[in-house]
PDB file of C-alpha atoms and ligand atoms in Angstrom:
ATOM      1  CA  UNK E   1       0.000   0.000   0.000  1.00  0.00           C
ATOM      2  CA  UNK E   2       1.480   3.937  -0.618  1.00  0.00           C
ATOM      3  CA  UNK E   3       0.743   5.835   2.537  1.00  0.00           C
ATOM      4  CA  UNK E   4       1.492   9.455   2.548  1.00  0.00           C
ATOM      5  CA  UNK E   5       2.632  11.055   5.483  1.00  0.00           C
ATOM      6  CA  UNK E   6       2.569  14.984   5.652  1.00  0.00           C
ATOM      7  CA  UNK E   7       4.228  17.370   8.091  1.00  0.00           C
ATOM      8  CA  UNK E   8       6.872  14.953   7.576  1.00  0.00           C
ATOM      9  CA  UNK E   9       9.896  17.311   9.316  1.00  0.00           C
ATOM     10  CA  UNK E  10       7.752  17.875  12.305  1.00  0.00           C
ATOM     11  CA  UNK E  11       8.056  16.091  15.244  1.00  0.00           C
ATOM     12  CA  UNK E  12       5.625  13.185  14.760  1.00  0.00           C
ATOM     13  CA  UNK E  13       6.311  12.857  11.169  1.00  0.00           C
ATOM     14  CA  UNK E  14      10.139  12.464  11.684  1.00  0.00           C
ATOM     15  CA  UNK E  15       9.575   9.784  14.064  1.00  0.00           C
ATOM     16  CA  UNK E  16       7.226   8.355  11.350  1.00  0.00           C
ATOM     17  CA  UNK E  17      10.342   8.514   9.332  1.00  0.00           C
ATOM     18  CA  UNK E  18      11.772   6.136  11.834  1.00  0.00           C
ATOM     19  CA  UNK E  19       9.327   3.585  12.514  1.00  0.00           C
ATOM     20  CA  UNK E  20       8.383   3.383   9.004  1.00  0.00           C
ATOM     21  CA  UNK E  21      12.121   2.487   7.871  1.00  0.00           C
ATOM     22  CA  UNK E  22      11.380  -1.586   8.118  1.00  0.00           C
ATOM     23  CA  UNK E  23       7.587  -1.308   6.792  1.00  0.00           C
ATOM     24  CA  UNK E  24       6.303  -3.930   4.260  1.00  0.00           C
ATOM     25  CA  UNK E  25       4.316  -0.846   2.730  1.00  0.00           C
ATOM     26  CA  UNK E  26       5.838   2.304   0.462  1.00  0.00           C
ATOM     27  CA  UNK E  27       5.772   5.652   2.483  1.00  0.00           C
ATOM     28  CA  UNK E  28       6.275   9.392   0.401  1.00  0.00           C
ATOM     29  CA  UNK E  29       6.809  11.794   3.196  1.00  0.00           C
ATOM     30  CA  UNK E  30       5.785  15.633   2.466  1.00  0.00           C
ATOM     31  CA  UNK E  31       6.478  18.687   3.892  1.00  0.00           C
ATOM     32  CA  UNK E  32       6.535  22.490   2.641  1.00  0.00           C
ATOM     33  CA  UNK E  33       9.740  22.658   3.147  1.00  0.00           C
ATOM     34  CA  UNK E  34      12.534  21.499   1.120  1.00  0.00           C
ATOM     35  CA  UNK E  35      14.287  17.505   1.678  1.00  0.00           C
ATOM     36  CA  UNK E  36      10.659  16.014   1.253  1.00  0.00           C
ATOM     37  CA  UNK E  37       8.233  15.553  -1.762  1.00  0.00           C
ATOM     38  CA  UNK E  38       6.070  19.544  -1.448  1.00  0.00           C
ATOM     39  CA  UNK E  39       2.532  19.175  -0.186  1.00  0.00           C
ATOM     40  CA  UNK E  40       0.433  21.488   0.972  1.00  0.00           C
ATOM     41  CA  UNK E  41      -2.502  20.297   2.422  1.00  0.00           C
ATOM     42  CA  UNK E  42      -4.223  24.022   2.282  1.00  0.00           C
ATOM     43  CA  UNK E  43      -4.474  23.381  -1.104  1.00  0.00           C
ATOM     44  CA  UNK E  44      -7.506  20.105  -2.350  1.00  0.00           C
ATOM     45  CA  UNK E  45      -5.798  20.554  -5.935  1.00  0.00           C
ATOM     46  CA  UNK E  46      -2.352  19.824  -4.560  1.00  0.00           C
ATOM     47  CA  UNK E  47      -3.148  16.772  -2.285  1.00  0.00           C
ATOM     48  CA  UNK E  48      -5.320  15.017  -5.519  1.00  0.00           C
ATOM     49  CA  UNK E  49      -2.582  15.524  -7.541  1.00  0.00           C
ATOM     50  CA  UNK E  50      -0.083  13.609  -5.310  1.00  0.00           C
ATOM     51  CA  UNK E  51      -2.526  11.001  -4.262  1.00  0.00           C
ATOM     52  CA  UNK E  52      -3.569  10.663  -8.075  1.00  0.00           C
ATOM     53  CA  UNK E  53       0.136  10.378  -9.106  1.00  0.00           C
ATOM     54  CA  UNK E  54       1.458   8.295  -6.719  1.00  0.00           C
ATOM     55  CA  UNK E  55      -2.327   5.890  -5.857  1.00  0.00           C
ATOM     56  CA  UNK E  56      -2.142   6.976  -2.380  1.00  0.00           C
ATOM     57  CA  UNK E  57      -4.601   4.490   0.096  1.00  0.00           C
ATOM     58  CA  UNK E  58      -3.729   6.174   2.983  1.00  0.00           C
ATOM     59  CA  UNK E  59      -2.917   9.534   4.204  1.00  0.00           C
ATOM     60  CA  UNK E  60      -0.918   9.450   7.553  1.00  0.00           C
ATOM     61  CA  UNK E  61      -1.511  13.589   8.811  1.00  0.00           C
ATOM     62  CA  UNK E  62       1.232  14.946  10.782  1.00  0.00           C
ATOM     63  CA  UNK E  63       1.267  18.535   9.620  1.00  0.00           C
ATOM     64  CA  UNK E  64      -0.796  21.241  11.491  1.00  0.00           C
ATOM     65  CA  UNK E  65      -0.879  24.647  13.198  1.00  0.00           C
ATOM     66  CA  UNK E  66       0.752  23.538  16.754  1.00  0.00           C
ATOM     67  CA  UNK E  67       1.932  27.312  18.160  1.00  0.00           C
ATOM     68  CA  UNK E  68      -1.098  26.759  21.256  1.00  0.00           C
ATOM     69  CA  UNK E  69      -0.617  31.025  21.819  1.00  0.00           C
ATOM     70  CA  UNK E  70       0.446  32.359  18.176  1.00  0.00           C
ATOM     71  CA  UNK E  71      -2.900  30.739  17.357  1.00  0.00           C
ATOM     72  CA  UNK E  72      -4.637  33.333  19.418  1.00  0.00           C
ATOM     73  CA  UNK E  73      -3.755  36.147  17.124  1.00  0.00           C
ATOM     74  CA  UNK E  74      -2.563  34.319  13.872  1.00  0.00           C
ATOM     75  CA  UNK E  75      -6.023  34.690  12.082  1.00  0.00           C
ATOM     76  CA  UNK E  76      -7.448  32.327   9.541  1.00  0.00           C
ATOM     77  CA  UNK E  77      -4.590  30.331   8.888  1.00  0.00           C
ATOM     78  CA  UNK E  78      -5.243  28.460  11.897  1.00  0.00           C
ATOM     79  CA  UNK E  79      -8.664  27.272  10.853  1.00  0.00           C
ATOM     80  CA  UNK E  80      -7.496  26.510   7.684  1.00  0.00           C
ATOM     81  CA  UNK E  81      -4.582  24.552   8.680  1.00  0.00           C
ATOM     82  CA  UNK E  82      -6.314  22.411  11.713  1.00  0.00           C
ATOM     83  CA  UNK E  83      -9.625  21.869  10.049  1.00  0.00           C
ATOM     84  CA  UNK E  84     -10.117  22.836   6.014  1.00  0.00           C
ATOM     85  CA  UNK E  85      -7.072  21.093   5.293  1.00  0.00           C
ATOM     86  CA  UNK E  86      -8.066  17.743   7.286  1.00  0.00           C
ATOM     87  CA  UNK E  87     -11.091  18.147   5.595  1.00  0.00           C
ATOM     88  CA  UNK E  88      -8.834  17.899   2.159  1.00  0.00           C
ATOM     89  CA  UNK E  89      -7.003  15.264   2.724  1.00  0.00           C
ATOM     90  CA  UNK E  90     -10.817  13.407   3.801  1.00  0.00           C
ATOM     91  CA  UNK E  91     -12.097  14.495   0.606  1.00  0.00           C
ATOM     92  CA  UNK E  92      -8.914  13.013  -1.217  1.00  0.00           C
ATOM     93  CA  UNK E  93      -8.918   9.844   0.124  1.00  0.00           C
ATOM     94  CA  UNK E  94     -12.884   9.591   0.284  1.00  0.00           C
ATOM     95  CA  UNK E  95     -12.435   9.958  -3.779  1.00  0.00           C
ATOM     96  CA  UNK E  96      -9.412   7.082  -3.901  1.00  0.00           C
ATOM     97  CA  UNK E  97     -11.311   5.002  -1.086  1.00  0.00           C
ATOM     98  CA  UNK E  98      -8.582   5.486   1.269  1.00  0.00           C
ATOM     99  CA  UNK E  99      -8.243   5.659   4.899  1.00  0.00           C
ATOM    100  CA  UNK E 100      -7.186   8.875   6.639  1.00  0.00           C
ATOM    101  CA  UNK E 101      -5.143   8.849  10.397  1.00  0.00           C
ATOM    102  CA  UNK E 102      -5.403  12.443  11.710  1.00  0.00           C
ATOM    103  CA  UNK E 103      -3.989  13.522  15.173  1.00  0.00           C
ATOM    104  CA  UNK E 104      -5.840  15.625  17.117  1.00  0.00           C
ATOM    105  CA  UNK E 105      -5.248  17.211  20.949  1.00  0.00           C
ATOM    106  CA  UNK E 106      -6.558  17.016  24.452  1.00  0.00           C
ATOM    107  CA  UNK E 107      -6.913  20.921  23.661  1.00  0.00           C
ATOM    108  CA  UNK E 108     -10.410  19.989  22.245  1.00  0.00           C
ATOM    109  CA  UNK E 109     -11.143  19.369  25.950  1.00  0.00           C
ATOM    110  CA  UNK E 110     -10.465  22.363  28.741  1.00  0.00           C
ATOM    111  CA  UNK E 111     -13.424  23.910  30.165  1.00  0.00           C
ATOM    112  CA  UNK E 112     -15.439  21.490  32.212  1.00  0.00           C
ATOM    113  CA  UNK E 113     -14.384  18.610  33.074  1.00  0.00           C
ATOM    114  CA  UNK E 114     -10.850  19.900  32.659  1.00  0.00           C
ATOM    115  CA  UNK E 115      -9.285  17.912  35.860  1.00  0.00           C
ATOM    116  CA  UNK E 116     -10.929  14.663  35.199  1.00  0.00           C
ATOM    117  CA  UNK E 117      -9.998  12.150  32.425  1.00  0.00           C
ATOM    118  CA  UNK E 118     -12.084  12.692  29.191  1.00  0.00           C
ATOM    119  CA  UNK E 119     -13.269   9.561  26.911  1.00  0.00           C
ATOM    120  CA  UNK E 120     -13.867   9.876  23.476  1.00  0.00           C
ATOM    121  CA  UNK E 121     -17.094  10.589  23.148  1.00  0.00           C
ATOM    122  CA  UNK E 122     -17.396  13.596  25.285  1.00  0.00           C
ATOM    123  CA  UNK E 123     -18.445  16.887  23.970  1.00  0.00           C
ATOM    124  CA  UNK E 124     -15.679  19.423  22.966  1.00  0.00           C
ATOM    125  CA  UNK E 125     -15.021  22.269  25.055  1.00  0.00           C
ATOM    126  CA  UNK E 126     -11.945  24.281  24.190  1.00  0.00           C
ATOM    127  CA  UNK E 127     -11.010  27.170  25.757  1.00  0.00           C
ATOM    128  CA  UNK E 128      -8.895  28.292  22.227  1.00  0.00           C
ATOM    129  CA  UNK E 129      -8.384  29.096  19.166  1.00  0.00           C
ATOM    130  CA  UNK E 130      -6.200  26.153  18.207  1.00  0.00           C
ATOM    131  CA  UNK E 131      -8.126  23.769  20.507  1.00  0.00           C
ATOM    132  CA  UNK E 132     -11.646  24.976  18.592  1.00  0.00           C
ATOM    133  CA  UNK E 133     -10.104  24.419  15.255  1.00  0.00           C
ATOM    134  CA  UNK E 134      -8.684  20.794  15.960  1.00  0.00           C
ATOM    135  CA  UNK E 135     -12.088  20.444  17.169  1.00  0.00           C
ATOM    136  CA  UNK E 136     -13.534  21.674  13.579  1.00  0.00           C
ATOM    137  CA  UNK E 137     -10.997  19.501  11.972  1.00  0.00           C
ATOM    138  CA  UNK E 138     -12.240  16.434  13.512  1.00  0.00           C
ATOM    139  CA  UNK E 139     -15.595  17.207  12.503  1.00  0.00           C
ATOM    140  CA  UNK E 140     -14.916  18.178   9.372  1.00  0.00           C
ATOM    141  CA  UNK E 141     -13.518  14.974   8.249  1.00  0.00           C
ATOM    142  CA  UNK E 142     -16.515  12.968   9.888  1.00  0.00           C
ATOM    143  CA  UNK E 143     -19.069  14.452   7.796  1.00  0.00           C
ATOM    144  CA  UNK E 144     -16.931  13.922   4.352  1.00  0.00           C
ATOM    145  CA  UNK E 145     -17.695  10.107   5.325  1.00  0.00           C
ATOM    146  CA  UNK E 146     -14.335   9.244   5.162  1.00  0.00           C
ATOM    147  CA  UNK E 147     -12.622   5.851   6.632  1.00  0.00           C
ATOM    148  CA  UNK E 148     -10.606   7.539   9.163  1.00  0.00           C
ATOM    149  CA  UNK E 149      -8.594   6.922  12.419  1.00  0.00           C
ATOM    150  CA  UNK E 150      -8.809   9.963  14.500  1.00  0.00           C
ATOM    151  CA  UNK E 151      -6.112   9.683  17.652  1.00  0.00           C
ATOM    152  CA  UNK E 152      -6.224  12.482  20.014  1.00  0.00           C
ATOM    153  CA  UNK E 153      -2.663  12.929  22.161  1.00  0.00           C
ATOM    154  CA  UNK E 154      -1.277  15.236  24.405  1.00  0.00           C
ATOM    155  CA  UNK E 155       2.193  17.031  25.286  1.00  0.00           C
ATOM    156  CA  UNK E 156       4.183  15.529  22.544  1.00  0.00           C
ATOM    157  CA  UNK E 157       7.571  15.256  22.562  1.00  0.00           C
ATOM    158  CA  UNK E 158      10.569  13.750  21.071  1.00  0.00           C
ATOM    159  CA  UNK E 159      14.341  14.953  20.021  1.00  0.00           C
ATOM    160  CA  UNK E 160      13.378  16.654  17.038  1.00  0.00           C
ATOM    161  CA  UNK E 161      11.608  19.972  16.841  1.00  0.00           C
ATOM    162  CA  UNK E 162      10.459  22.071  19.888  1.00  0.00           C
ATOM    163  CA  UNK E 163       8.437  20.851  22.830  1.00  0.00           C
ATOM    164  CA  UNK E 164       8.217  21.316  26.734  1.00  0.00           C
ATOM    165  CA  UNK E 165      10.350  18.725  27.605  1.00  0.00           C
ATOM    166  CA  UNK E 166      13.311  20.070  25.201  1.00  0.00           C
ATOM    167  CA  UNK E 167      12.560  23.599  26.948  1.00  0.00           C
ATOM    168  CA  UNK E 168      12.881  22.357  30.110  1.00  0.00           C
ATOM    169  CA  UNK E 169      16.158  20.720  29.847  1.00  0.00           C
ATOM    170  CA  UNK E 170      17.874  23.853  28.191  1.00  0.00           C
ATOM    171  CA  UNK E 171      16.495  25.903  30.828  1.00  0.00           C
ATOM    172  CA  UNK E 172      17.814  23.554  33.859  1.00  0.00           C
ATOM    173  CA  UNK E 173      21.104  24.166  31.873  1.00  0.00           C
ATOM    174  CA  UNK E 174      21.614  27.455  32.121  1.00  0.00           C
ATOM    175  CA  UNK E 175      19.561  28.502  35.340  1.00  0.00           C
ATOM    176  CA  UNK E 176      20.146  27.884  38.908  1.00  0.00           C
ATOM    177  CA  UNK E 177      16.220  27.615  39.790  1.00  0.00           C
ATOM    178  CA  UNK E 178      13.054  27.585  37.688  1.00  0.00           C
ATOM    179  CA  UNK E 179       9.814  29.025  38.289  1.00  0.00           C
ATOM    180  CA  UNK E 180       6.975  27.365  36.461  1.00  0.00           C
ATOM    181  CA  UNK E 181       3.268  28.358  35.810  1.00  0.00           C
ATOM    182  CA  UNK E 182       0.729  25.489  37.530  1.00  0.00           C
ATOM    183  CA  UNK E 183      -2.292  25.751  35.447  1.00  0.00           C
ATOM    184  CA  UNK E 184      -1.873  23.675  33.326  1.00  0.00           C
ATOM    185  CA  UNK E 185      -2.047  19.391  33.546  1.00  0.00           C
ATOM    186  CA  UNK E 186      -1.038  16.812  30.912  1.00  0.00           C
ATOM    187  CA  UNK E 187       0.185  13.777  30.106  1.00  0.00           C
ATOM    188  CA  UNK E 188       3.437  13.797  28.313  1.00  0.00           C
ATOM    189  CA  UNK E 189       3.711  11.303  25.376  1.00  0.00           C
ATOM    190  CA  UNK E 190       6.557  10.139  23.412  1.00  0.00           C
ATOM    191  CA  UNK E 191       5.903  11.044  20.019  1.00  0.00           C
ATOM    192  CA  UNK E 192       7.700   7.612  19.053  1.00  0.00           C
ATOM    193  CA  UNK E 193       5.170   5.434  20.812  1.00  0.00           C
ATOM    194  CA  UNK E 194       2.257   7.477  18.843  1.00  0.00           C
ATOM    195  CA  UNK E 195       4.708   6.899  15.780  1.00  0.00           C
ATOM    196  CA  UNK E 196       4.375   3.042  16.853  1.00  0.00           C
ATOM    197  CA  UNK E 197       0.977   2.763  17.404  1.00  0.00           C
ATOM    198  CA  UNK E 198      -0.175   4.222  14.341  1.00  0.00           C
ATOM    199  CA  UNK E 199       2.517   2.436  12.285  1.00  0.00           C
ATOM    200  CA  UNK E 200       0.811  -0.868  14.171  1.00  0.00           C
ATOM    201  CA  UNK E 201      -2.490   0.430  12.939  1.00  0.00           C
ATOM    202  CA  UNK E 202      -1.701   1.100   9.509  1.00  0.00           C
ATOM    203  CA  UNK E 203       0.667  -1.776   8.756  1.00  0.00           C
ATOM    204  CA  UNK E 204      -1.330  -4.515  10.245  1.00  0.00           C
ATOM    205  CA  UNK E 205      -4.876  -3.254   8.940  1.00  0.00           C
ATOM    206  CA  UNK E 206      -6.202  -2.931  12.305  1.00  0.00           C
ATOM    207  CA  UNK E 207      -8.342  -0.029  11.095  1.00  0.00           C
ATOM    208  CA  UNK E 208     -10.777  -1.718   9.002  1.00  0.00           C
ATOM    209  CA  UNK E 209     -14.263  -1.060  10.144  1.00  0.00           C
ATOM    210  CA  UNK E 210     -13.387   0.768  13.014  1.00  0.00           C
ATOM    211  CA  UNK E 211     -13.683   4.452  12.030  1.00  0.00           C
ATOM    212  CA  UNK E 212     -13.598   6.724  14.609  1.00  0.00           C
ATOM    213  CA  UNK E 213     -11.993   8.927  17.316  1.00  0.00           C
ATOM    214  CA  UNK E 214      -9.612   7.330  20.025  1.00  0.00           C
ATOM    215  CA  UNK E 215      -7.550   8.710  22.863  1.00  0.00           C
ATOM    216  CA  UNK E 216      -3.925   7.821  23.007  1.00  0.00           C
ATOM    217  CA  UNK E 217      -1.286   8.885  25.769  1.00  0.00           C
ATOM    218  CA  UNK E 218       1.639   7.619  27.547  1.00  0.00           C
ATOM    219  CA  UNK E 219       0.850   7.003  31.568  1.00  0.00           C
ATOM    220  CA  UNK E 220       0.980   9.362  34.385  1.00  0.00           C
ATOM    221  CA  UNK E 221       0.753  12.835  34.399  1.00  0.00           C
ATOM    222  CA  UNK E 222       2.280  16.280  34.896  1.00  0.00           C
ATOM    223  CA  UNK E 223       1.744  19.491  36.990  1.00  0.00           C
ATOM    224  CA  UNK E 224      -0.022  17.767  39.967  1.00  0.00           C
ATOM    225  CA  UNK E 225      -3.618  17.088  38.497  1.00  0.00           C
ATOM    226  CA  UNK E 226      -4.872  14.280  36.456  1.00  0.00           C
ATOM    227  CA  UNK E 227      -4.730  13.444  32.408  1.00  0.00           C
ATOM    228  CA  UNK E 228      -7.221  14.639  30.628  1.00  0.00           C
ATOM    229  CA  UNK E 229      -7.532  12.040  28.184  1.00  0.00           C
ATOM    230  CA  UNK E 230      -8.355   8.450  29.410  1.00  0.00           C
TER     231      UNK E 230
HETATM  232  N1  NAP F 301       3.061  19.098  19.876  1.00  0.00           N
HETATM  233  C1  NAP F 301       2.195  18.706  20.801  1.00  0.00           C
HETATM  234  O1  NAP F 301       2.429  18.837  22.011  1.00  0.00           O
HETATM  235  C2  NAP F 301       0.892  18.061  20.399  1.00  0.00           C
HETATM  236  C3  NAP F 301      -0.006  17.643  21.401  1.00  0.00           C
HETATM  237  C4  NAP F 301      -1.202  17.053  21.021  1.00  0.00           C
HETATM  238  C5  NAP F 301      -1.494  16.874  19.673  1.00  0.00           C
HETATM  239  N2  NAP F 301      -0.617  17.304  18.734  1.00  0.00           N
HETATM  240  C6  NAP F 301      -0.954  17.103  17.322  1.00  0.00           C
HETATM  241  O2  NAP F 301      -0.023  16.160  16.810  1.00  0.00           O
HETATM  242  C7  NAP F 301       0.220  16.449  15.432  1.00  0.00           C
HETATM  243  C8  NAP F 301       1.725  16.518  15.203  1.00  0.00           C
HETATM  244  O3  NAP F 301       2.279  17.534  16.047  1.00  0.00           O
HETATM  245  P1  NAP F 301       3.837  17.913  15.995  1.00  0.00           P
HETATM  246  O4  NAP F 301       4.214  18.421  17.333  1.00  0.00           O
HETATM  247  O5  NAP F 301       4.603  16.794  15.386  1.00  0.00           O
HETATM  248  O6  NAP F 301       3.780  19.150  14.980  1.00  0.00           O
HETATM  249  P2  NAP F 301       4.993  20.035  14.432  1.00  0.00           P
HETATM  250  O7  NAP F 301       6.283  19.565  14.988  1.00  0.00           O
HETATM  251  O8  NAP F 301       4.585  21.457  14.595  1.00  0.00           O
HETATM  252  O9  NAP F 301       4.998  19.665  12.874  1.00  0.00           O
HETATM  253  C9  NAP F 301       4.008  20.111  11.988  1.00  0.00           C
HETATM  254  C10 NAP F 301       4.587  20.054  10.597  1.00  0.00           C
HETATM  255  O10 NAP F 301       3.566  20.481   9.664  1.00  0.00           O
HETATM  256  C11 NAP F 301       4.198  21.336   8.715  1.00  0.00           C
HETATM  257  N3  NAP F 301       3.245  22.207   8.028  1.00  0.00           N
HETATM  258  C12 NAP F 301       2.884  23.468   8.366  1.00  0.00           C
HETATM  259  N4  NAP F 301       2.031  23.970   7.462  1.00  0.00           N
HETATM  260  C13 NAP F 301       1.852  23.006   6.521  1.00  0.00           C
HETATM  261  C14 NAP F 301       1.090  22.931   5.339  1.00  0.00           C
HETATM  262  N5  NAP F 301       0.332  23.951   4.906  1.00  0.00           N
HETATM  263  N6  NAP F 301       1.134  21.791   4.611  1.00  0.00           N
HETATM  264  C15 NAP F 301       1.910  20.750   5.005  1.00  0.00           C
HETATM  265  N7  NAP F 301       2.651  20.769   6.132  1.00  0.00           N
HETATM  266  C16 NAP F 301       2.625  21.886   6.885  1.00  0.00           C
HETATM  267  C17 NAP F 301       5.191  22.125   9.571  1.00  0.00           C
HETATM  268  O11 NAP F 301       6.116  22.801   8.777  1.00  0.00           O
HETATM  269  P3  NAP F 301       6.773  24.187   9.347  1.00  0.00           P
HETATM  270  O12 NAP F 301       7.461  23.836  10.618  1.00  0.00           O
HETATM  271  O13 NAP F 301       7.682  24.602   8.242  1.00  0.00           O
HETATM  272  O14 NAP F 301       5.608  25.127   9.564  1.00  0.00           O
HETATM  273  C18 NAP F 301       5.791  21.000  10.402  1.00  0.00           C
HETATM  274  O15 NAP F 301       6.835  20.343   9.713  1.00  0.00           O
HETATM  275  C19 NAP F 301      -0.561  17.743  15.126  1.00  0.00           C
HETATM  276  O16 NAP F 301      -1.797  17.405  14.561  1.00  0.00           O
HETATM  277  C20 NAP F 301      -0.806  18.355  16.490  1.00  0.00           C
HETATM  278  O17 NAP F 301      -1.965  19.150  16.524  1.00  0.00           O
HETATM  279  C21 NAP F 301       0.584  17.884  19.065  1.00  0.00           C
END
């Protein structure tokens, strides 16, 4: 099968890089920037044309809008990037019968409940911009009818790109005490183990007849309180 993977130079979709390296299927990783094939998934036009050209069954998305506070000024790009362009890649793969895996974020939680775990079919109650339009984004791809894995995660991190945990360290580094805000809870997750369970997902066809949204997080949690996704 040819699975496309975008936001391939992010932090999921280089650890998709990784996992994928032994996979019986063919992977085409995409990015805007330059080292990957150029997708992107703003544009419906763009995304047919690689699917078309290279029979894409399954579109692996990676790529979003991920800056939690630019998105509070940023404007319409951040709609358009967390939920028309999920709703793009489910139109392209509706067309070539495909299967779409789309992350999405505990941020689509965060009013009440917010210190109790969530399950999956709880009502969305962000508190932001970029939780709202993850929240569009899932919906958007449910009504295009779409096979699709939806996995909702939390606090990634990993070695590559920018996350708490990375921010952390380099501060302990260079200060001699740390003050940090506490109003905030999560539940860290490796961005490899999401890497692993989608790659289990997608390689061993465990998503056949079971469209839908699913929470996935490593254990435990930080900041004192409890996950929000169960
Ligand atoms: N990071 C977290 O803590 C966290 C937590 C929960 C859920 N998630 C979700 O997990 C997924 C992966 O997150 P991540 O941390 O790996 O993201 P990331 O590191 O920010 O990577 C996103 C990638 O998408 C690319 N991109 C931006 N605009 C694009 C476009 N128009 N077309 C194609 N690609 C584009 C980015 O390129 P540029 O860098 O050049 O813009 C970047 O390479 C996202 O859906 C995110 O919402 C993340």
């Amino acid at each position: 099968m040819n699975i496309l993977v975008t936001g391939a130079n992010g932090q999921l979709g280089n650890e998709m890089q990784l996992v994928a390296k032994d996979s019986k299927d063919n992977y085409i990783f995409t990015d805007v920037c330059d080292g990957y094939e150029k997708l992107d998934i703003t544009c419906l036009d763009e995304i047919r044309k690689v699917v078309k050209k290279n029979n894409v069954k399954c579109i692996i998305n990676c790529a979003a809008w991920t800056n939690v506070d630019k998105a509070e000024t940023a404007g319409d790009i951040v709609e358009t990037l967390n939920a028309t362009a999920p709703e793009n890649l489910a139109k392209a793969m509706k067309e070539a019968d495909g299967l779409l895996v789309h992350v999405s974020t505990d941020y689509v939680f965060g009013g009440d409940p917010y210190n109790t775990p969530c399950k999956e079919d709880q009502k969305g109650t962000p508190t932001g911009v970029y939780g709202l339009t993850k929240l569009h984004g899932e919906e958007r791809i449910q009504a295009v009818g779409v096979n699709h894995i939806i996995l909702r995660t939390a606090w990634l991190y990993s070695e590559f790109g920018h996350n708490f945990v990375k921010t952390m360290m380099n501060l302990t580094a260079t200060k001699p005490q740390l003050k940090v805000v506490f109003d905030q809870c999560g539940t860290p997750t490796y961005a490899g183990d999401l890497a692993n369970a989608i790659f289990d997902i997608v390689e061993n066809r465990k998503y056949e007849g079971k469209s839908g949204i699913y929470h996935f997080s490593n254990e435990a949690y930080a900041a004192g309180m409890t996950s929000p996704l169960r």
